[in-house]
mmCIF file of C-alpha atoms and ligand atoms in Angstrom:
data_model
loop_
_atom_site.group_PDB
_atom_site.id
_atom_site.type_symbol
_atom_site.label_atom_id
_atom_site.label_comp_id
_atom_site.label_asym_id
_atom_site.label_seq_id
_atom_site.Cartn_x
_atom_site.Cartn_y
_atom_site.Cartn_z
ATOM 1 C CA UNK A 1 -77.620 30.038 -51.966
ATOM 2 C CA UNK A 2 -78.980 28.215 -54.954
ATOM 3 C CA UNK A 3 -77.526 24.731 -54.673
ATOM 4 C CA UNK A 4 -79.109 21.691 -53.083
ATOM 5 C CA UNK A 5 -77.455 20.455 -49.893
ATOM 6 C CA UNK A 6 -79.850 17.585 -49.228
ATOM 7 C CA UNK A 7 -78.093 14.252 -48.813
ATOM 8 C CA UNK A 8 -79.307 11.700 -51.345
ATOM 9 C CA UNK A 9 -78.619 7.975 -51.778
ATOM 10 C CA UNK A 10 -76.369 8.629 -54.788
ATOM 11 C CA UNK A 11 -73.982 10.548 -52.523
ATOM 12 C CA UNK A 12 -73.265 7.266 -50.690
ATOM 13 C CA UNK A 13 -72.969 8.878 -47.258
ATOM 14 C CA UNK A 14 -72.446 6.246 -44.589
ATOM 15 C CA UNK A 15 -71.757 6.177 -40.866
ATOM 16 C CA UNK A 16 -70.658 3.403 -38.514
ATOM 17 C CA UNK A 17 -72.819 2.171 -35.655
ATOM 18 C CA UNK A 18 -69.834 3.203 -33.503
ATOM 19 C CA UNK A 19 -69.853 6.790 -34.789
ATOM 20 C CA UNK A 20 -73.300 8.249 -34.182
ATOM 21 C CA UNK A 21 -73.720 5.511 -31.575
ATOM 22 C CA UNK A 22 -70.761 6.799 -29.576
ATOM 23 C CA UNK A 23 -71.797 7.563 -26.016
ATOM 24 C CA UNK A 24 -69.044 10.136 -25.662
ATOM 25 C CA UNK A 25 -66.500 8.140 -23.703
ATOM 26 C CA UNK A 26 -62.997 9.382 -24.460
ATOM 27 C CA UNK A 27 -61.468 7.037 -26.992
ATOM 28 C CA UNK A 28 -59.478 4.189 -25.501
ATOM 29 C CA UNK A 29 -59.976 5.550 -22.001
ATOM 30 C CA UNK A 30 -62.418 4.622 -19.295
ATOM 31 C CA UNK A 31 -64.279 7.841 -18.672
ATOM 32 C CA UNK A 32 -68.002 7.790 -18.079
ATOM 33 C CA UNK A 33 -70.406 7.930 -21.012
ATOM 34 C CA UNK A 34 -72.238 11.220 -21.597
ATOM 35 C CA UNK A 35 -75.104 9.870 -23.694
ATOM 36 C CA UNK A 36 -77.203 6.793 -22.990
ATOM 37 C CA UNK A 37 -76.417 3.972 -25.408
ATOM 38 C CA UNK A 38 -78.805 3.297 -28.293
ATOM 39 C CA UNK A 39 -79.596 -0.094 -29.807
ATOM 40 C CA UNK A 40 -78.264 -0.770 -33.319
ATOM 41 C CA UNK A 41 -81.845 -0.550 -34.633
ATOM 42 C CA UNK A 42 -82.317 2.889 -33.047
ATOM 43 C CA UNK A 43 -79.006 4.100 -34.458
ATOM 44 C CA UNK A 44 -80.247 3.057 -37.896
ATOM 45 C CA UNK A 45 -83.424 5.078 -37.304
ATOM 46 C CA UNK A 46 -81.372 8.125 -36.322
ATOM 47 C CA UNK A 47 -79.332 7.763 -39.509
ATOM 48 C CA UNK A 48 -82.513 7.387 -41.517
ATOM 49 C CA UNK A 49 -83.823 10.625 -39.996
ATOM 50 C CA UNK A 50 -80.739 12.635 -41.010
ATOM 51 C CA UNK A 51 -80.708 11.224 -44.544
ATOM 52 C CA UNK A 52 -77.740 8.841 -44.581
ATOM 53 C CA UNK A 53 -77.476 6.143 -47.234
ATOM 54 C CA UNK A 54 -75.831 3.379 -45.263
ATOM 55 C CA UNK A 55 -74.643 2.046 -41.942
ATOM 56 C CA UNK A 56 -71.496 0.033 -41.258
ATOM 57 C CA UNK A 57 -70.586 -2.050 -38.241
ATOM 58 C CA UNK A 58 -67.963 -3.998 -36.343
ATOM 59 C CA UNK A 59 -69.091 -7.495 -35.345
ATOM 60 C CA UNK A 60 -69.475 -6.360 -31.733
ATOM 61 C CA UNK A 61 -71.208 -3.051 -32.461
ATOM 62 C CA UNK A 62 -74.081 -5.208 -33.635
ATOM 63 C CA UNK A 63 -73.707 -8.335 -31.522
ATOM 64 C CA UNK A 64 -72.032 -7.892 -28.116
ATOM 65 C CA UNK A 65 -69.084 -10.222 -27.550
ATOM 66 C CA UNK A 66 -70.826 -12.547 -25.127
ATOM 67 C CA UNK A 67 -74.382 -12.444 -26.524
ATOM 68 C CA UNK A 68 -76.351 -15.710 -26.338
ATOM 69 C CA UNK A 69 -77.732 -17.244 -29.551
ATOM 70 C CA UNK A 70 -81.226 -16.023 -28.618
ATOM 71 C CA UNK A 71 -79.993 -12.462 -27.984
ATOM 72 C CA UNK A 72 -78.086 -12.551 -31.263
ATOM 73 C CA UNK A 73 -81.178 -13.520 -33.222
ATOM 74 C CA UNK A 74 -83.306 -10.843 -31.539
ATOM 75 C CA UNK A 75 -80.738 -8.098 -32.297
ATOM 76 C CA UNK A 76 -80.434 -9.176 -35.930
ATOM 77 C CA UNK A 77 -84.198 -9.214 -36.308
ATOM 78 C CA UNK A 78 -84.570 -5.661 -34.942
ATOM 79 C CA UNK A 79 -81.645 -4.400 -36.980
ATOM 80 C CA UNK A 80 -83.042 -5.933 -40.160
ATOM 81 C CA UNK A 81 -86.441 -4.391 -39.471
ATOM 82 C CA UNK A 82 -84.884 -0.941 -38.965
ATOM 83 C CA UNK A 83 -82.960 -1.268 -42.241
ATOM 84 C CA UNK A 84 -86.167 -2.145 -44.036
ATOM 85 C CA UNK A 85 -88.077 0.693 -42.393
ATOM 86 C CA UNK A 86 -85.449 3.337 -43.263
ATOM 87 C CA UNK A 87 -84.128 1.948 -46.564
ATOM 88 C CA UNK A 88 -80.558 2.083 -45.276
ATOM 89 C CA UNK A 89 -78.042 -0.448 -46.624
ATOM 90 C CA UNK A 90 -74.895 -2.007 -45.133
ATOM 91 C CA UNK A 91 -72.038 -1.421 -47.602
ATOM 92 C CA UNK A 92 -69.169 -2.256 -45.226
ATOM 93 C CA UNK A 93 -68.442 -4.401 -42.198
ATOM 94 C CA UNK A 94 -65.362 -4.966 -40.056
ATOM 95 C CA UNK A 95 -64.062 -6.861 -37.025
ATOM 96 C CA UNK A 96 -63.279 -5.435 -33.637
ATOM 97 C CA UNK A 97 -59.754 -6.776 -33.102
ATOM 98 C CA UNK A 98 -58.757 -4.123 -30.592
ATOM 99 C CA UNK A 99 -61.173 -3.689 -27.648
ATOM 100 C CA UNK A 100 -60.998 -7.033 -25.894
ATOM 101 C CA UNK A 101 -58.138 -7.570 -23.416
ATOM 102 C CA UNK A 102 -56.987 -10.597 -25.420
ATOM 103 C CA UNK A 103 -55.719 -8.152 -28.066
ATOM 104 C CA UNK A 104 -53.500 -6.223 -25.639
ATOM 105 C CA UNK A 105 -50.430 -7.123 -27.735
ATOM 106 C CA UNK A 106 -52.078 -7.310 -31.149
ATOM 107 C CA UNK A 107 -54.414 -9.649 -32.984
ATOM 108 C CA UNK A 108 -53.036 -10.980 -36.283
ATOM 109 C CA UNK A 109 -49.535 -9.857 -35.280
ATOM 110 C CA UNK A 110 -49.558 -11.065 -31.695
ATOM 111 C CA UNK A 111 -46.587 -13.223 -30.696
ATOM 112 C CA UNK A 112 -49.052 -15.688 -29.143
ATOM 113 C CA UNK A 113 -50.401 -18.248 -31.650
ATOM 114 C CA UNK A 114 -53.605 -18.658 -29.627
ATOM 115 C CA UNK A 115 -54.349 -14.942 -29.975
ATOM 116 C CA UNK A 116 -53.620 -15.076 -33.713
ATOM 117 C CA UNK A 117 -55.928 -18.062 -34.179
ATOM 118 C CA UNK A 118 -58.675 -16.391 -32.132
ATOM 119 C CA UNK A 119 -58.345 -13.229 -34.241
ATOM 120 C CA UNK A 120 -58.700 -15.283 -37.401
ATOM 121 C CA UNK A 121 -61.774 -17.035 -36.042
ATOM 122 C CA UNK A 122 -63.304 -13.703 -35.022
ATOM 123 C CA UNK A 123 -62.596 -12.194 -38.440
ATOM 124 C CA UNK A 124 -64.230 -15.127 -40.254
ATOM 125 C CA UNK A 125 -67.313 -14.883 -38.048
ATOM 126 C CA UNK A 126 -67.387 -11.132 -38.635
ATOM 127 C CA UNK A 127 -67.239 -11.715 -42.381
ATOM 128 C CA UNK A 128 -70.175 -14.140 -42.089
ATOM 129 C CA UNK A 129 -72.159 -11.487 -40.212
ATOM 130 C CA UNK A 130 -71.335 -8.719 -42.690
ATOM 131 C CA UNK A 131 -72.273 -10.947 -45.634
ATOM 132 C CA UNK A 132 -75.622 -11.699 -43.998
ATOM 133 C CA UNK A 133 -76.439 -7.992 -44.301
ATOM 134 C CA UNK A 134 -75.048 -7.570 -47.800
ATOM 135 C CA UNK A 135 -71.712 -5.867 -47.040
ATOM 136 C CA UNK A 136 -69.299 -5.906 -49.988
ATOM 137 C CA UNK A 137 -66.338 -4.110 -48.431
ATOM 138 C CA UNK A 138 -64.542 -5.548 -45.416
ATOM 139 C CA UNK A 139 -62.267 -3.174 -43.505
ATOM 140 C CA UNK A 140 -59.228 -4.168 -41.471
ATOM 141 C CA UNK A 141 -58.022 -1.579 -39.006
ATOM 142 C CA UNK A 142 -55.268 -3.113 -36.893
ATOM 143 C CA UNK A 143 -55.439 -0.778 -33.937
ATOM 144 C CA UNK A 144 -53.389 -3.064 -31.696
ATOM 145 C CA UNK A 145 -51.061 -4.406 -34.391
ATOM 146 C CA UNK A 146 -47.899 -2.784 -33.149
ATOM 147 C CA UNK A 147 -45.729 -2.255 -30.107
ATOM 148 C CA UNK A 148 -44.585 0.124 -27.411
ATOM 149 C CA UNK A 149 -41.140 -1.471 -27.444
ATOM 150 C CA UNK A 150 -39.340 -3.631 -29.969
ATOM 151 C CA UNK A 151 -37.623 -5.603 -27.243
ATOM 152 C CA UNK A 152 -39.564 -8.834 -27.861
ATOM 153 C CA UNK A 153 -41.762 -8.183 -30.895
ATOM 154 C CA UNK A 154 -40.108 -8.417 -34.271
ATOM 155 C CA UNK A 155 -41.715 -6.264 -36.995
ATOM 156 C CA UNK A 156 -40.644 -8.809 -39.634
ATOM 157 C CA UNK A 157 -42.507 -11.538 -37.764
ATOM 158 C CA UNK A 158 -45.437 -9.154 -37.393
ATOM 159 C CA UNK A 159 -45.597 -8.543 -41.136
ATOM 160 C CA UNK A 160 -45.303 -12.263 -41.835
ATOM 161 C CA UNK A 161 -48.186 -13.040 -39.470
ATOM 162 C CA UNK A 162 -50.314 -10.213 -40.836
ATOM 163 C CA UNK A 163 -49.693 -11.469 -44.388
ATOM 164 C CA UNK A 164 -50.582 -15.043 -43.411
ATOM 165 C CA UNK A 165 -53.827 -13.881 -41.805
ATOM 166 C CA UNK A 166 -54.904 -11.831 -44.826
ATOM 167 C CA UNK A 167 -53.978 -14.621 -47.235
ATOM 168 C CA UNK A 168 -56.062 -17.012 -45.154
ATOM 169 C CA UNK A 169 -59.030 -14.629 -45.095
ATOM 170 C CA UNK A 170 -58.840 -13.961 -48.845
ATOM 171 C CA UNK A 171 -59.143 -17.712 -49.393
ATOM 172 C CA UNK A 172 -62.005 -17.820 -46.912
ATOM 173 C CA UNK A 173 -63.711 -15.009 -48.849
ATOM 174 C CA UNK A 174 -63.367 -17.046 -52.053
ATOM 175 C CA UNK A 175 -64.436 -20.315 -50.469
ATOM 176 C CA UNK A 176 -67.644 -18.702 -49.146
ATOM 177 C CA UNK A 177 -68.312 -16.778 -52.355
ATOM 178 C CA UNK A 178 -68.762 -13.532 -50.390
ATOM 179 C CA UNK A 179 -67.171 -11.340 -53.031
ATOM 180 C CA UNK A 180 -65.722 -8.948 -50.455
ATOM 181 C CA UNK A 181 -63.096 -6.380 -51.302
ATOM 182 C CA UNK A 182 -60.760 -5.975 -48.328
ATOM 183 C CA UNK A 183 -59.763 -2.444 -47.353
ATOM 184 C CA UNK A 184 -56.738 -1.969 -45.069
ATOM 185 C CA UNK A 185 -56.756 1.101 -42.849
ATOM 186 C CA UNK A 186 -53.503 2.600 -41.606
ATOM 187 C CA UNK A 187 -52.850 4.669 -38.504
ATOM 188 C CA UNK A 188 -49.438 5.721 -37.209
ATOM 189 C CA UNK A 189 -50.017 5.237 -33.478
ATOM 190 C CA UNK A 190 -52.720 5.167 -30.785
ATOM 191 C CA UNK A 191 -53.736 2.947 -29.116
ATOM 192 C CA UNK A 192 -50.272 1.376 -29.651
ATOM 193 C CA UNK A 193 -47.071 3.358 -29.311
ATOM 194 C CA UNK A 194 -46.370 2.440 -32.919
ATOM 195 C CA UNK A 195 -48.750 0.661 -35.261
ATOM 196 C CA UNK A 196 -47.241 -1.474 -38.028
ATOM 197 C CA UNK A 197 -47.764 -0.240 -41.603
ATOM 198 C CA UNK A 198 -48.427 3.290 -40.305
ATOM 199 C CA UNK A 199 -49.556 5.053 -43.479
ATOM 200 C CA UNK A 200 -51.713 4.400 -46.517
ATOM 201 C CA UNK A 201 -48.542 4.357 -48.618
ATOM 202 C CA UNK A 202 -47.071 1.616 -46.416
ATOM 203 C CA UNK A 203 -50.280 -0.415 -46.800
ATOM 204 C CA UNK A 204 -50.158 -0.044 -50.577
ATOM 205 C CA UNK A 205 -46.641 -1.461 -50.649
ATOM 206 C CA UNK A 206 -47.604 -4.353 -48.376
ATOM 207 C CA UNK A 207 -50.658 -5.320 -50.448
ATOM 208 C CA UNK A 208 -48.432 -6.249 -53.378
ATOM 209 C CA UNK A 209 -46.822 -8.963 -51.226
ATOM 210 C CA UNK A 210 -50.145 -10.792 -50.684
ATOM 211 C CA UNK A 211 -51.384 -13.881 -52.529
ATOM 212 C CA UNK A 212 -54.450 -12.016 -53.813
ATOM 213 C CA UNK A 213 -53.451 -8.369 -54.212
ATOM 214 C CA UNK A 214 -56.406 -7.779 -56.522
ATOM 215 C CA UNK A 215 -58.804 -8.473 -53.643
ATOM 216 C CA UNK A 216 -57.155 -6.037 -51.258
ATOM 217 C CA UNK A 217 -57.103 -2.232 -51.268
ATOM 218 C CA UNK A 218 -57.083 0.546 -48.707
ATOM 219 C CA UNK A 219 -59.407 2.545 -46.485
ATOM 220 C CA UNK A 220 -57.489 5.791 -45.932
ATOM 221 C CA UNK A 221 -58.653 7.913 -42.994
ATOM 222 C CA UNK A 222 -58.159 11.657 -43.049
ATOM 223 C CA UNK A 223 -57.368 12.004 -39.340
ATOM 224 C CA UNK A 224 -54.841 9.177 -39.433
ATOM 225 C CA UNK A 225 -52.776 10.674 -42.251
ATOM 226 C CA UNK A 226 -52.961 14.056 -40.561
ATOM 227 C CA UNK A 227 -51.674 12.536 -37.310
ATOM 228 C CA UNK A 228 -48.609 11.540 -39.334
ATOM 229 C CA UNK A 229 -48.342 15.095 -40.668
ATOM 230 C CA UNK A 230 -49.128 13.972 -44.213
ATOM 231 C CA UNK A 231 -51.264 15.392 -46.998
ATOM 232 C CA UNK A 232 -54.384 13.210 -47.027
ATOM 233 C CA UNK A 233 -55.398 13.997 -50.578
ATOM 234 C CA UNK A 234 -51.976 12.927 -51.816
ATOM 235 C CA UNK A 235 -52.340 9.577 -50.043
ATOM 236 C CA UNK A 236 -55.807 9.135 -51.543
ATOM 237 C CA UNK A 237 -54.466 10.030 -54.981
ATOM 238 C CA UNK A 238 -51.797 7.346 -54.700
ATOM 239 C CA UNK A 239 -54.434 4.800 -53.668
ATOM 240 C CA UNK A 240 -56.638 5.827 -56.570
ATOM 241 C CA UNK A 241 -53.730 5.644 -59.008
ATOM 242 C CA UNK A 242 -53.065 2.090 -57.833
ATOM 243 C CA UNK A 243 -56.735 1.145 -58.309
ATOM 244 C CA UNK A 244 -56.937 0.532 -54.562
ATOM 245 C CA UNK A 245 -59.347 3.121 -53.196
ATOM 246 C CA UNK A 246 -61.984 0.651 -51.993
ATOM 247 C CA UNK A 247 -63.339 2.794 -49.141
ATOM 248 C CA UNK A 248 -62.601 6.078 -47.375
ATOM 249 C CA UNK A 249 -62.933 7.337 -43.793
ATOM 250 C CA UNK A 250 -63.749 11.033 -43.702
ATOM 251 C CA UNK A 251 -63.346 13.062 -40.537
ATOM 252 C CA UNK A 252 -61.106 15.820 -39.297
ATOM 253 C CA UNK A 253 -58.587 16.851 -36.705
ATOM 254 C CA UNK A 254 -55.807 19.195 -35.820
ATOM 255 C CA UNK A 255 -52.488 18.028 -37.233
ATOM 256 C CA UNK A 256 -50.172 16.056 -34.964
ATOM 257 C CA UNK A 257 -52.633 15.540 -32.129
ATOM 258 C CA UNK A 258 -54.229 12.364 -30.803
ATOM 259 C CA UNK A 259 -56.951 10.836 -32.974
ATOM 260 C CA UNK A 260 -59.712 13.393 -32.615
ATOM 261 C CA UNK A 261 -62.264 11.942 -35.071
ATOM 262 C CA UNK A 262 -64.069 15.251 -35.527
ATOM 263 C CA UNK A 263 -66.916 16.150 -37.867
ATOM 264 C CA UNK A 264 -65.794 16.249 -41.502
ATOM 265 C CA UNK A 265 -64.608 19.729 -42.441
ATOM 266 C CA UNK A 266 -64.683 21.013 -38.891
ATOM 267 C CA UNK A 267 -61.026 22.002 -38.863
ATOM 268 C CA UNK A 268 -59.249 21.610 -42.189
ATOM 269 C CA UNK A 269 -61.380 23.418 -44.764
ATOM 270 C CA UNK A 270 -58.793 23.573 -47.462
ATOM 271 C CA UNK A 271 -57.569 19.983 -47.161
ATOM 272 C CA UNK A 272 -61.193 18.839 -47.089
ATOM 273 C CA UNK A 273 -61.992 20.909 -50.160
ATOM 274 C CA UNK A 274 -59.101 19.437 -52.165
ATOM 275 C CA UNK A 275 -60.088 15.968 -51.015
ATOM 276 C CA UNK A 276 -63.724 16.336 -52.071
ATOM 277 C CA UNK A 277 -62.645 17.911 -55.340
ATOM 278 C CA UNK A 278 -60.330 14.968 -55.951
ATOM 279 C CA UNK A 279 -63.006 12.334 -55.248
ATOM 280 C CA UNK A 280 -65.551 14.120 -57.436
ATOM 281 C CA UNK A 281 -63.111 14.881 -60.283
ATOM 282 C CA UNK A 282 -61.910 11.286 -60.607
ATOM 283 C CA UNK A 283 -65.424 9.888 -60.235
ATOM 284 C CA UNK A 284 -64.949 7.808 -57.072
ATOM 285 C CA UNK A 285 -68.133 5.769 -56.671
ATOM 286 C CA UNK A 286 -67.564 4.128 -53.275
ATOM 287 C CA UNK A 287 -68.976 5.044 -49.881
ATOM 288 C CA UNK A 288 -68.210 8.413 -48.326
ATOM 289 C CA UNK A 289 -67.962 7.027 -44.831
ATOM 290 C CA UNK A 290 -67.798 9.422 -41.909
ATOM 291 C CA UNK A 291 -65.642 7.837 -39.229
ATOM 292 C CA UNK A 292 -66.133 10.533 -36.656
ATOM 293 C CA UNK A 293 -67.860 11.295 -33.382
ATOM 294 C CA UNK A 294 -69.931 14.164 -32.088
ATOM 295 C CA UNK A 295 -68.322 16.195 -29.316
ATOM 296 C CA UNK A 296 -68.746 14.927 -25.760
ATOM 297 C CA UNK A 297 -70.719 18.100 -25.086
ATOM 298 C CA UNK A 298 -73.677 16.892 -27.177
ATOM 299 C CA UNK A 299 -76.941 15.115 -26.571
ATOM 300 C CA UNK A 300 -78.574 13.152 -29.408
ATOM 301 C CA UNK A 301 -79.879 16.336 -31.014
ATOM 302 C CA UNK A 302 -76.245 17.394 -31.230
ATOM 303 C CA UNK A 303 -75.340 14.005 -32.661
ATOM 304 C CA UNK A 304 -77.860 14.582 -35.447
ATOM 305 C CA UNK A 305 -76.394 18.032 -36.086
ATOM 306 C CA UNK A 306 -72.980 16.404 -36.242
ATOM 307 C CA UNK A 307 -74.121 13.803 -38.797
ATOM 308 C CA UNK A 308 -75.986 16.370 -40.876
ATOM 309 C CA UNK A 309 -72.939 18.628 -40.723
ATOM 310 C CA UNK A 310 -70.589 15.950 -42.114
ATOM 311 C CA UNK A 311 -72.820 15.468 -45.162
ATOM 312 C CA UNK A 312 -73.623 19.140 -45.626
ATOM 313 C CA UNK A 313 -69.971 20.153 -45.568
ATOM 314 C CA UNK A 314 -69.139 17.461 -48.114
ATOM 315 C CA UNK A 315 -71.850 18.808 -50.413
ATOM 316 C CA UNK A 316 -70.714 22.411 -49.910
ATOM 317 C CA UNK A 317 -67.180 21.461 -50.956
ATOM 318 C CA UNK A 318 -68.569 19.458 -53.859
ATOM 319 C CA UNK A 319 -70.362 22.575 -55.068
ATOM 320 C CA UNK A 320 -67.240 24.682 -54.488
ATOM 321 C CA UNK A 321 -65.255 22.152 -56.542
ATOM 322 C CA UNK A 322 -67.733 22.566 -59.369
ATOM 323 C CA UNK A 323 -67.367 26.359 -59.165
ATOM 324 C CA UNK A 324 -63.590 25.981 -59.134
ATOM 325 C CA UNK A 325 -63.664 23.819 -62.270
ATOM 326 C CA UNK A 326 -65.967 26.282 -64.025
ATOM 327 C CA UNK A 327 -64.109 29.417 -62.988
ATOM 328 C CA UNK A 328 -62.715 30.608 -66.320
ATOM 329 C CA UNK A 329 -60.159 33.031 -64.908
ATOM 330 C CA UNK A 330 -58.808 30.458 -62.469
ATOM 331 C CA UNK A 331 -58.699 27.724 -65.093
ATOM 332 C CA UNK A 332 -56.876 30.024 -67.517
ATOM 333 C CA UNK A 333 -54.226 30.742 -64.876
ATOM 334 C CA UNK A 334 -53.850 27.027 -64.137
ATOM 335 C CA UNK A 335 -53.409 26.313 -67.850
ATOM 336 C CA UNK A 336 -50.885 29.153 -68.153
ATOM 337 C CA UNK A 337 -48.892 27.869 -65.191
ATOM 338 C CA UNK A 338 -48.409 24.531 -66.948
ATOM 339 C CA UNK A 339 -46.579 26.324 -69.790
ATOM 340 C CA UNK A 340 -47.607 23.831 -72.469
ATOM 341 C CA UNK A 341 -44.905 23.701 -75.131
ATOM 342 C CA UNK A 342 -45.385 21.504 -78.197
ATOM 343 C CA UNK A 343 -41.677 21.601 -78.984
ATOM 344 C CA UNK A 344 -41.074 19.512 -75.858
ATOM 345 C CA UNK A 345 -43.376 16.672 -76.940
ATOM 346 C CA UNK A 346 -40.554 14.934 -78.761
ATOM 347 C CA UNK A 347 -38.809 14.427 -75.410
ATOM 348 C CA UNK A 348 -41.705 12.936 -73.471
ATOM 349 C CA UNK A 349 -43.286 9.501 -73.399
ATOM 350 C CA UNK A 350 -41.586 6.206 -74.122
ATOM 351 C CA UNK A 351 -37.841 5.803 -74.253
ATOM 352 C CA UNK A 352 -35.958 5.431 -77.510
ATOM 353 C CA UNK A 353 -32.205 5.627 -78.067
ATOM 354 C CA UNK A 354 -32.693 8.478 -80.591
ATOM 355 C CA UNK A 355 -34.898 10.432 -78.204
ATOM 356 C CA UNK A 356 -32.345 10.032 -75.422
ATOM 357 C CA UNK A 357 -29.501 11.143 -77.678
ATOM 358 C CA UNK A 358 -31.436 14.197 -78.905
ATOM 359 C CA UNK A 359 -32.390 15.180 -75.364
ATOM 360 C CA UNK A 360 -28.832 14.820 -74.117
ATOM 361 C CA UNK A 361 -27.653 17.151 -76.892
ATOM 362 C CA UNK A 362 -30.369 19.789 -76.387
ATOM 363 C CA UNK A 363 -29.530 23.162 -74.809
ATOM 364 C CA UNK A 364 -31.976 24.575 -72.238
ATOM 365 C CA UNK A 365 -32.121 28.226 -71.197
ATOM 366 C CA UNK A 366 -32.217 27.340 -67.518
ATOM 367 C CA UNK A 367 -32.377 30.911 -66.231
ATOM 368 C CA UNK A 368 -35.242 31.898 -68.536
ATOM 369 C CA UNK A 369 -37.245 28.823 -67.498
ATOM 370 C CA UNK A 370 -36.607 29.379 -63.794
ATOM 371 C CA UNK A 371 -37.452 33.079 -63.854
ATOM 372 C CA UNK A 372 -41.055 32.544 -64.879
ATOM 373 C CA UNK A 373 -43.504 33.314 -62.042
ATOM 374 C CA UNK A 374 -46.134 30.604 -61.646
ATOM 375 C CA UNK A 375 -48.816 32.791 -60.022
ATOM 376 C CA UNK A 376 -49.692 30.212 -57.394
ATOM 377 C CA UNK A 377 -50.080 33.045 -54.874
ATOM 378 C CA UNK A 378 -52.765 34.658 -56.980
ATOM 379 C CA UNK A 379 -54.567 31.389 -57.648
ATOM 380 C CA UNK A 380 -54.448 30.290 -54.037
ATOM 381 C CA UNK A 381 -55.977 33.585 -52.902
ATOM 382 C CA UNK A 382 -58.637 33.206 -55.595
ATOM 383 C CA UNK A 383 -59.428 29.825 -54.084
ATOM 384 C CA UNK A 384 -59.783 31.427 -50.648
ATOM 385 C CA UNK A 385 -62.148 34.021 -52.110
ATOM 386 C CA UNK A 386 -64.101 31.294 -53.854
ATOM 387 C CA UNK A 387 -64.425 29.220 -50.685
ATOM 388 C CA UNK A 388 -65.533 32.262 -48.696
ATOM 389 C CA UNK A 389 -68.194 33.126 -51.246
ATOM 390 C CA UNK A 390 -66.381 36.203 -52.598
ATOM 391 C CA UNK A 391 -66.112 34.958 -56.167
HETATM 392 C C1 LIG B 1 -62.062 2.803 -34.656
HETATM 393 C C2 LIG B 1 -60.956 3.471 -35.408
HETATM 394 C C3 LIG B 1 -61.318 3.741 -36.789
HETATM 395 C C4 LIG B 1 -61.557 2.534 -37.619
HETATM 396 C C5 LIG B 1 -62.723 1.759 -37.187
HETATM 397 C C6 LIG B 1 -62.771 0.462 -37.943
HETATM 398 S S1 LIG B 1 -62.854 1.565 -35.503
HETATM 399 O O1 LIG B 1 -63.049 3.742 -34.317
HETATM 400 O O2 LIG B 1 -60.591 4.671 -34.726
HETATM 401 O O3 LIG B 1 -60.422 4.582 -37.438
HETATM 402 O O4 LIG B 1 -61.873 2.942 -38.923
HETATM 403 O O5 LIG B 1 -62.256 -0.602 -37.240
HETATM 404 MN MN1 LIG B 2 -59.774 7.740 -36.375
HETATM 405 MN MN1 LIG B 3 -61.294 4.901 -39.438
#
């Protein structure tokens, strides 16, 4: 192996305090922790040791919900010192609007105006905290924004309330001069029976209804699109096409299971390869954030292996993408499959009445066109060989 798999700052690999800091409790359940909890400062040190570039946090990953002002200051001081010591940065922050009991029926979309106001207050305070540490992306994952039954919650009301909250927070962002980009993260279900705006595509449609659509983009998560049985790379491509790929959550899981949040590339090699290839080909410059957890079977040595593995696999696929792009035989087959035909140029591009008339009058040899084999089978097997090191 001749390529370098060492994570470097320019790769923009980030982890959340809640990811490597996970103590191995089953998500959203009340099983016992497997690993002893680490302080935010110690989590930063662990990330520094494995070579990450940045660390992200929810308000309450850093400052526990009921911390006193003195405790808050002490935690911030330690955290700041660990950042300085390791050189890690904080590119993204977010608000926990899902763990506390008050959010049992949603936060921004709760029917209860007191809950909605509390969620707004918590989000503003979270934005203040993120800004203090230099975060420039602010993620909104509405884990509880949904329902188990539609008997008393109206999705139209929910959307209206969600829109009002984001409009309010965009203005708050402007009024404070924070310069955040907001990134909305979709998930189809879990912990709610149904979560509103369940896919990245749904989020992209919703963003256009906001007062400041330019400030708001998406944070697609691989596992979440896979839970919905969708092609993650296609969702990311749509976000990129819309100029809305402000952040990305990389992880893995088996299709159509509960949210497994596994190490990137653990399960879906091919989907992960196409994803990495996409991000590298288009020149995405944002964070590659790993929103995943180590298995419950692991101690902190295993957690480090997990974190190293996420980054290493990304870099392996990045190298494979380079090989793919430079593989002359493969590229020639791809070009051939596109059947470039200059005589068709007159029919493409902008509409004109003449063009339309000429196209309507043209005769196509439908059977000849359809009978051409595209050789996708051959190319796809070549990709398998390439990924397995046989090319
Ligand atoms: C939570 C969730 C993630 C979100 C995080 C941000 S928290 O772990 O499962 O997908 O990205 O709120
Ligand atoms: Mn997840
Ligand atoms: Mn996520």
